PDB file of C-alpha atoms in Angstrom:
ATOM      1  CA  GLY A   1       9.345  -7.184 -14.485  1.00  0.00           C
ATOM      2  CA  ASN A   2       9.281  -4.008 -12.503  1.00  0.00           C
ATOM      3  CA  SER A   3      10.300  -4.595  -8.672  1.00  0.00           C
ATOM      4  CA  VAL A   4      11.343  -2.607  -5.726  1.00  0.00           C
ATOM      5  CA  THR A   5      13.394  -3.910  -2.883  1.00  0.00           C
ATOM      6  CA  GLN A   6      13.521  -2.430   1.241  1.00  0.00           C
ATOM      7  CA  MET A   7      16.416  -3.819   3.634  1.00  0.00           C
ATOM      8  CA  GLU A   8      14.282  -6.767   5.609  1.00  0.00           C
ATOM      9  CA  GLY A   9      13.235  -5.605   9.110  1.00  0.00           C
ATOM     10  CA  PRO A  10      12.757  -5.462  11.566  1.00  0.00           C
ATOM     11  CA  VAL A  11      15.206  -1.732  11.910  1.00  0.00           C
ATOM     12  CA  THR A  12      15.162  -2.151  15.837  1.00  0.00           C
ATOM     13  CA  LEU A  13      16.737   1.537  16.795  1.00  0.00           C
ATOM     14  CA  SER A  14      17.226   3.907  20.491  1.00  0.00           C
ATOM     15  CA  GLU A  15      15.681   7.158  20.837  1.00  0.00           C
ATOM     16  CA  GLU A  16      16.816   9.853  18.884  1.00  0.00           C
ATOM     17  CA  ALA A  17      18.875   7.068  17.044  1.00  0.00           C
ATOM     18  CA  PHE A  18      19.879   7.701  13.486  1.00  0.00           C
ATOM     19  CA  LEU A  19      17.928   5.897  11.071  1.00  0.00           C
ATOM     20  CA  THR A  20      18.391   4.592   7.273  1.00  0.00           C
ATOM     21  CA  ILE A  21      15.906   2.093   5.700  1.00  0.00           C
ATOM     22  CA  ASN A  22      17.911   0.978   2.241  1.00  0.00           C
ATOM     23  CA  CYS A  23      15.089   0.913  -0.782  1.00  0.00           C
ATOM     24  CA  THR A  24      16.534  -0.669  -4.293  1.00  0.00           C
ATOM     25  CA  TYR A  25      14.243  -0.707  -7.549  1.00  0.00           C
ATOM     26  CA  THR A  26      14.560  -2.225 -11.262  1.00  0.00           C
ATOM     27  CA  ALA A  27      13.356  -1.091 -13.447  1.00  0.00           C
ATOM     28  CA  THR A  28      12.714   0.231 -17.391  1.00  0.00           C
ATOM     29  CA  GLY A  29      12.584   4.457 -18.133  1.00  0.00           C
ATOM     30  CA  TYR A  30      12.346   6.340 -14.978  1.00  0.00           C
ATOM     31  CA  PRO A  31      10.503   5.164 -12.506  1.00  0.00           C
ATOM     32  CA  SER A  32       8.873   7.437  -9.207  1.00  0.00           C
ATOM     33  CA  LEU A  33       9.220   6.926  -6.151  1.00  0.00           C
ATOM     34  CA  PHE A  34       7.758   6.736  -2.672  1.00  0.00           C
ATOM     35  CA  TRP A  35       7.619   5.694   0.680  1.00  0.00           C
ATOM     36  CA  TYR A  36       4.282   5.025   2.846  1.00  0.00           C
ATOM     37  CA  VAL A  37       3.656   4.102   6.497  1.00  0.00           C
ATOM     38  CA  GLN A  38       1.512   1.888   7.855  1.00  0.00           C
ATOM     39  CA  TYR A  39       1.263   2.674  12.030  1.00  0.00           C
ATOM     40  CA  PRO A  40      -0.175   0.045  14.039  1.00  0.00           C
ATOM     41  CA  GLY A  41      -3.617  -0.254  13.678  1.00  0.00           C
ATOM     42  CA  GLU A  42      -3.869   1.692  10.582  1.00  0.00           C
ATOM     43  CA  GLY A  43      -3.628   1.476   6.901  1.00  0.00           C
ATOM     44  CA  LEU A  44      -0.959   3.226   4.990  1.00  0.00           C
ATOM     45  CA  GLN A  45      -0.397   6.786   4.467  1.00  0.00           C
ATOM     46  CA  LEU A  46       1.860   8.923   2.124  1.00  0.00           C
ATOM     47  CA  LEU A  47       4.539   9.704   2.820  1.00  0.00           C
ATOM     48  CA  LEU A  48       7.115  10.491   0.771  1.00  0.00           C
ATOM     49  CA  LYS A  49       8.002  11.095  -2.760  1.00  0.00           C
ATOM     50  CA  ALA A  50      10.041  11.870  -5.931  1.00  0.00           C
ATOM     51  CA  THR A  51       8.955  12.166  -9.260  1.00  0.00           C
ATOM     52  CA  LYS A  52      12.716  12.389 -11.474  1.00  0.00           C
ATOM     53  CA  ALA A  53      16.840  11.984 -10.700  1.00  0.00           C
ATOM     54  CA  ASP A  54      18.046  13.671  -7.596  1.00  0.00           C
ATOM     55  CA  ASP A  55      15.362  15.119  -6.481  1.00  0.00           C
ATOM     56  CA  LYS A  56      14.651  14.661  -2.371  1.00  0.00           C
ATOM     57  CA  GLY A  57      11.678  13.714  -0.641  1.00  0.00           C
ATOM     58  CA  SER A  58      11.074  15.146   2.882  1.00  0.00           C
ATOM     59  CA  ASN A  59       8.537  15.328   5.187  1.00  0.00           C
ATOM     60  CA  LYS A  60       8.288  15.135   9.589  1.00  0.00           C
ATOM     61  CA  GLY A  61      11.932  14.929   9.922  1.00  0.00           C
ATOM     62  CA  PHE A  62      11.985  11.110   6.833  1.00  0.00           C
ATOM     63  CA  GLU A  63      14.296  11.809   3.812  1.00  0.00           C
ATOM     64  CA  ALA A  64      14.841  10.087   0.978  1.00  0.00           C
ATOM     65  CA  THR A  65      16.996  11.280  -2.566  1.00  0.00           C
ATOM     66  CA  TYR A  66      16.074   9.441  -6.035  1.00  0.00           C
ATOM     67  CA  ARG A  67      19.537   8.349  -6.856  1.00  0.00           C
ATOM     68  CA  LYS A  68      19.280   6.835 -10.245  1.00  0.00           C
ATOM     69  CA  GLU A  69      23.078   5.603 -10.114  1.00  0.00           C
ATOM     70  CA  THR A  70      22.049   3.359  -8.323  1.00  0.00           C
ATOM     71  CA  THR A  71      18.491   2.674  -8.284  1.00  0.00           C
ATOM     72  CA  SER A  72      18.222   3.475  -4.798  1.00  0.00           C
ATOM     73  CA  PHE A  73      16.049   5.665  -2.573  1.00  0.00           C
ATOM     74  CA  HIS A  74      16.952   5.030   1.012  1.00  0.00           C
ATOM     75  CA  LEU A  75      14.135   6.593   3.249  1.00  0.00           C
ATOM     76  CA  GLU A  76      16.285   8.138   6.210  1.00  0.00           C
ATOM     77  CA  LYS A  77      15.902   9.990   9.329  1.00  0.00           C
ATOM     78  CA  GLY A  78      18.853  12.153  11.858  1.00  0.00           C
ATOM     79  CA  SER A  79      17.005  11.573  15.965  1.00  0.00           C
ATOM     80  CA  VAL A  80      14.179   8.747  15.947  1.00  0.00           C
ATOM     81  CA  GLN A  81      11.495   9.069  18.000  1.00  0.00           C
ATOM     82  CA  VAL A  82       9.643   6.109  19.361  1.00  0.00           C
ATOM     83  CA  SER A  83       6.164   7.996  17.462  1.00  0.00           C
ATOM     84  CA  ASP A  84       8.447   6.656  14.179  1.00  0.00           C
ATOM     85  CA  SER A  85       7.618   3.673  15.443  1.00  0.00           C
ATOM     86  CA  ALA A  86       5.951   1.299  12.114  1.00  0.00           C
ATOM     87  CA  VAL A  87       5.807  -0.352   9.047  1.00  0.00           C
ATOM     88  CA  TYR A  88       7.871   1.302   6.029  1.00  0.00           C
ATOM     89  CA  PHE A  89       7.254   0.249   2.627  1.00  0.00           C
ATOM     90  CA  CYS A  90       8.930   1.561  -0.643  1.00  0.00           C
ATOM     91  CA  ALA A  91       7.658   1.838  -4.012  1.00  0.00           C
ATOM     92  CA  SER A  92       7.537   2.393  -7.499  1.00  0.00           C
ATOM     93  CA  ARG A  93       5.392   3.568  -9.739  1.00  0.00           C
ATOM     94  CA  ASP A  94       5.493   1.735 -13.139  1.00  0.00           C
ATOM     95  CA  SER A  95       4.445   2.721 -16.764  1.00  0.00           C
ATOM     96  CA  SER A  96       1.566   1.110 -16.834  1.00  0.00           C
ATOM     97  CA  TYR A  97       0.978   2.606 -14.113  1.00  0.00           C
ATOM     98  CA  LYS A  98       0.468   0.868 -11.084  1.00  0.00           C
ATOM     99  CA  LEU A  99       1.898   1.183  -7.557  1.00  0.00           C
ATOM    100  CA  ILE A 100       4.159  -1.499  -6.471  1.00  0.00           C
ATOM    101  CA  PHE A 101       5.376  -1.920  -2.939  1.00  0.00           C
ATOM    102  CA  GLY A 102       8.401  -3.714  -1.635  1.00  0.00           C
ATOM    103  CA  SER A 103       7.593  -6.313   1.537  1.00  0.00           C
ATOM    104  CA  GLY A 104       7.640  -3.650   4.021  1.00  0.00           C
ATOM    105  CA  THR A 105      10.320  -3.042   6.742  1.00  0.00           C
ATOM    106  CA  ARG A 106       9.684  -3.101  10.597  1.00  0.00           C
ATOM    107  CA  LEU A 107      10.814  -0.152  13.119  1.00  0.00           C
ATOM    108  CA  LEU A 108      10.981  -0.425  16.190  1.00  0.00           C
ATOM    109  CA  VAL A 109      12.113   2.684  17.841  1.00  0.00           C
ATOM    110  CA  ARG A 110      12.913   1.827  21.931  1.00  0.00           C
ATOM    111  CA  PRO A 111      12.882   4.763  25.228  1.00  0.00           C
TER     112      PRO A 111
ATOM    113  CA  ASP B   1      -9.278  14.539   4.793  1.00  0.00           C
ATOM    114  CA  VAL B   2     -10.444  11.410   2.668  1.00  0.00           C
ATOM    115  CA  LYS B   3     -11.305   8.905   4.423  1.00  0.00           C
ATOM    116  CA  VAL B   4     -11.281   5.031   3.595  1.00  0.00           C
ATOM    117  CA  THR B   5     -13.919   3.229   5.406  1.00  0.00           C
ATOM    118  CA  GLN B   6     -13.793  -0.787   5.088  1.00  0.00           C
ATOM    119  CA  SER B   7     -16.803  -2.150   7.072  1.00  0.00           C
ATOM    120  CA  SER B   8     -14.555  -5.347   8.658  1.00  0.00           C
ATOM    121  CA  ARG B   9     -11.250  -4.688  11.142  1.00  0.00           C
ATOM    122  CA  TYR B  10     -11.581  -8.748  11.084  1.00  0.00           C
ATOM    123  CA  LEU B  11     -13.546 -11.493   9.189  1.00  0.00           C
ATOM    124  CA  VAL B  12     -13.524 -15.013  10.291  1.00  0.00           C
ATOM    125  CA  LYS B  13     -15.365 -16.974   7.258  1.00  0.00           C
ATOM    126  CA  ARG B  14     -14.696 -21.312   6.126  1.00  0.00           C
ATOM    127  CA  THR B  15     -13.940 -22.216   3.313  1.00  0.00           C
ATOM    128  CA  GLY B  16     -16.082 -22.421   0.641  1.00  0.00           C
ATOM    129  CA  GLU B  17     -17.768 -19.797   1.710  1.00  0.00           C
ATOM    130  CA  LYS B  18     -18.508 -16.440   0.001  1.00  0.00           C
ATOM    131  CA  VAL B  19     -17.530 -13.341   1.203  1.00  0.00           C
ATOM    132  CA  PHE B  20     -18.193  -9.667   0.459  1.00  0.00           C
ATOM    133  CA  LEU B  21     -15.515  -7.342   1.821  1.00  0.00           C
ATOM    134  CA  GLU B  22     -17.320  -3.766   1.442  1.00  0.00           C
ATOM    135  CA  CYS B  23     -14.791  -1.133   0.822  1.00  0.00           C
ATOM    136  CA  VAL B  24     -16.493   2.666   0.747  1.00  0.00           C
ATOM    137  CA  GLN B  25     -14.848   6.299   0.273  1.00  0.00           C
ATOM    138  CA  ASP B  26     -15.996   9.684   0.515  1.00  0.00           C
ATOM    139  CA  MET B  27     -13.869  11.846  -1.374  1.00  0.00           C
ATOM    140  CA  ASP B  28     -15.859  11.625  -5.108  1.00  0.00           C
ATOM    141  CA  HIS B  29     -12.070   9.874  -6.358  1.00  0.00           C
ATOM    142  CA  GLU B  30     -12.398   7.875  -8.858  1.00  0.00           C
ATOM    143  CA  ASN B  31      -9.724   4.836  -8.525  1.00  0.00           C
ATOM    144  CA  MET B  32     -10.606   3.450  -5.983  1.00  0.00           C
ATOM    145  CA  PHE B  33      -8.200  -0.039  -5.240  1.00  0.00           C
ATOM    146  CA  TRP B  34      -7.515  -3.835  -3.008  1.00  0.00           C
ATOM    147  CA  TYR B  35      -4.682  -5.638  -1.900  1.00  0.00           C
ATOM    148  CA  ARG B  36      -3.416  -8.140   0.264  1.00  0.00           C
ATOM    149  CA  GLN B  37      -0.566  -7.687   2.514  1.00  0.00           C
ATOM    150  CA  ASP B  38       0.879 -10.929   3.951  1.00  0.00           C
ATOM    151  CA  PRO B  39       4.368 -10.852   5.543  1.00  0.00           C
ATOM    152  CA  GLY B  40       7.132 -10.924   3.623  1.00  0.00           C
ATOM    153  CA  LEU B  41       5.789  -9.674  -0.183  1.00  0.00           C
ATOM    154  CA  GLY B  42       4.284  -6.483   0.836  1.00  0.00           C
ATOM    155  CA  LEU B  43       1.592  -5.034  -0.658  1.00  0.00           C
ATOM    156  CA  ARG B  44      -0.032  -7.455  -4.202  1.00  0.00           C
ATOM    157  CA  LEU B  45      -2.436  -5.326  -5.857  1.00  0.00           C
ATOM    158  CA  ILE B  46      -5.842  -8.137  -6.662  1.00  0.00           C
ATOM    159  CA  TYR B  47      -8.367  -5.905  -8.466  1.00  0.00           C
ATOM    160  CA  PHE B  48      -8.366  -2.134  -9.236  1.00  0.00           C
ATOM    161  CA  SER B  49     -11.307   0.593 -10.224  1.00  0.00           C
ATOM    162  CA  TYR B  50     -10.877   3.570 -13.142  1.00  0.00           C
ATOM    163  CA  ASP B  51     -14.646   3.982 -12.984  1.00  0.00           C
ATOM    164  CA  VAL B  52     -18.471   2.998 -11.846  1.00  0.00           C
ATOM    165  CA  LYS B  53     -18.864  -0.857 -13.598  1.00  0.00           C
ATOM    166  CA  MET B  54     -15.487  -0.265 -14.769  1.00  0.00           C
ATOM    167  CA  LYS B  55     -12.688  -3.184 -12.941  1.00  0.00           C
ATOM    168  CA  GLU B  56      -9.143  -4.481 -14.608  1.00  0.00           C
ATOM    169  CA  LYS B  57      -7.635  -7.832 -13.085  1.00  0.00           C
ATOM    170  CA  GLY B  58      -4.118  -6.433 -10.640  1.00  0.00           C
ATOM    171  CA  ASP B  59      -0.819  -8.595 -10.321  1.00  0.00           C
ATOM    172  CA  ILE B  60      -2.966 -11.371  -7.921  1.00  0.00           C
ATOM    173  CA  PRO B  61      -6.966 -11.817  -9.302  1.00  0.00           C
ATOM    174  CA  GLU B  62      -7.069 -15.532  -9.462  1.00  0.00           C
ATOM    175  CA  GLY B  63      -9.959 -16.165  -6.598  1.00  0.00           C
ATOM    176  CA  TYR B  64     -11.231 -13.099  -6.166  1.00  0.00           C
ATOM    177  CA  SER B  65     -13.766 -10.335  -8.119  1.00  0.00           C
ATOM    178  CA  VAL B  66     -15.188  -6.976  -7.849  1.00  0.00           C
ATOM    179  CA  SER B  67     -17.929  -5.025  -8.289  1.00  0.00           C
ATOM    180  CA  ARG B  68     -18.298  -0.828  -8.270  1.00  0.00           C
ATOM    181  CA  GLU B  69     -21.883  -0.170  -9.131  1.00  0.00           C
ATOM    182  CA  LYS B  70     -21.647   3.090  -7.537  1.00  0.00           C
ATOM    183  CA  LYS B  71     -18.707   5.470  -7.610  1.00  0.00           C
ATOM    184  CA  GLU B  72     -17.931   5.717  -3.509  1.00  0.00           C
ATOM    185  CA  ARG B  73     -18.521   1.859  -2.828  1.00  0.00           C
ATOM    186  CA  PHE B  74     -15.991  -1.371  -3.728  1.00  0.00           C
ATOM    187  CA  SER B  75     -16.457  -4.753  -3.161  1.00  0.00           C
ATOM    188  CA  LEU B  76     -14.069  -7.624  -3.091  1.00  0.00           C
ATOM    189  CA  ILE B  77     -15.903 -10.654  -2.746  1.00  0.00           C
ATOM    190  CA  LEU B  78     -14.225 -14.744  -2.687  1.00  0.00           C
ATOM    191  CA  GLU B  79     -16.411 -17.093  -4.536  1.00  0.00           C
ATOM    192  CA  SER B  80     -15.661 -19.211  -2.257  1.00  0.00           C
ATOM    193  CA  ALA B  81     -13.231 -18.652   0.717  1.00  0.00           C
ATOM    194  CA  SER B  82      -9.920 -20.552   1.086  1.00  0.00           C
ATOM    195  CA  THR B  83      -7.891 -21.208   3.597  1.00  0.00           C
ATOM    196  CA  ASN B  84      -4.638 -20.162   1.225  1.00  0.00           C
ATOM    197  CA  GLN B  85      -6.861 -16.365   0.984  1.00  0.00           C
ATOM    198  CA  THR B  86      -6.165 -16.110   4.932  1.00  0.00           C
ATOM    199  CA  SER B  87      -4.937 -12.573   5.047  1.00  0.00           C
ATOM    200  CA  MET B  88      -4.406  -9.162   5.719  1.00  0.00           C
ATOM    201  CA  TYR B  89      -7.294  -6.936   2.907  1.00  0.00           C
ATOM    202  CA  LEU B  90      -6.605  -2.836   1.946  1.00  0.00           C
ATOM    203  CA  CYS B  91      -8.211  -1.174   0.417  1.00  0.00           C
ATOM    204  CA  ALA B  92      -7.107   2.331  -1.139  1.00  0.00           C
ATOM    205  CA  SER B  93      -8.472   4.873  -2.743  1.00  0.00           C
ATOM    206  CA  SER B  94      -6.769   8.301  -5.478  1.00  0.00           C
ATOM    207  CA  ILE B  95      -7.522  10.783  -7.427  1.00  0.00           C
ATOM    208  CA  GLY B  96      -7.141  11.411 -11.488  1.00  0.00           C
ATOM    209  CA  THR B  97      -4.737   9.324 -14.221  1.00  0.00           C
ATOM    210  CA  GLY B  98      -1.646   8.888 -12.082  1.00  0.00           C
ATOM    211  CA  HIS B  99      -3.357   7.200  -8.530  1.00  0.00           C
ATOM    212  CA  GLU B 100       0.225   7.925  -7.167  1.00  0.00           C
ATOM    213  CA  LYS B 101      -0.996   9.312  -3.112  1.00  0.00           C
ATOM    214  CA  LEU B 102      -3.045   6.818  -2.766  1.00  0.00           C
ATOM    215  CA  PHE B 103      -5.660   6.487   0.822  1.00  0.00           C
ATOM    216  CA  PHE B 104      -6.358   3.448   2.643  1.00  0.00           C
ATOM    217  CA  GLY B 105      -8.718   2.416   4.906  1.00  0.00           C
ATOM    218  CA  SER B 106      -7.290   1.038   7.910  1.00  0.00           C
ATOM    219  CA  GLY B 107      -8.057  -3.172   6.425  1.00  0.00           C
ATOM    220  CA  THR B 108      -9.413  -5.933   7.606  1.00  0.00           C
ATOM    221  CA  GLN B 109      -7.500  -9.071   9.003  1.00  0.00           C
ATOM    222  CA  LEU B 110      -9.440 -12.153   6.506  1.00  0.00           C
ATOM    223  CA  SER B 111      -8.871 -15.781   8.897  1.00  0.00           C
ATOM    224  CA  VAL B 112     -10.775 -18.067   6.839  1.00  0.00           C
ATOM    225  CA  LEU B 113     -10.936 -21.649   8.515  1.00  0.00           C
TER     226      LEU B 113
END
């Protein structure tokens, strides 16, 4: 079946460092891909999405490009802030329209 | 903004108890979902509902049931709680058929002793 694999955390960075969180997917066909973020004590919220190959989703300085060749959707940010500390979930929408989530990657940004 | 409200932030129950987790959304969304979140496993779908009185099993429905008598409310029921149901439970809602953008509640941390 369809699945999403994320790099294990935690990822610890200093403020203003470059961030990459890897995400790969397996699917039949071409699913829509998403990144959700969960701040401490809160539910998940949609960060960005891409619906077809080569699309780039972006929001709040974060970007991710849908790469069909490598079945990847890596999350990047050029300069992280302490307020970006959270858990990040990669997800895909499969053919049954259900969202399938990865295991989550915790990001800790130190001042 | 859409608000999804879960009735309890923390809940402690004993093995064998019947447990109700309540979720209410205020934006007239058709779709509602229950997930459980466990470390290293991400979010796993328990049940979802496309309309009032309709329900569909997710990936891990065993030991759970749901009720949707009103559009805004979706309840998760643990008929006889067990220790392996200790988890964070997240409710979500969405509009339309694609349900790509989910709006989540802040979660209920359930401990079964």
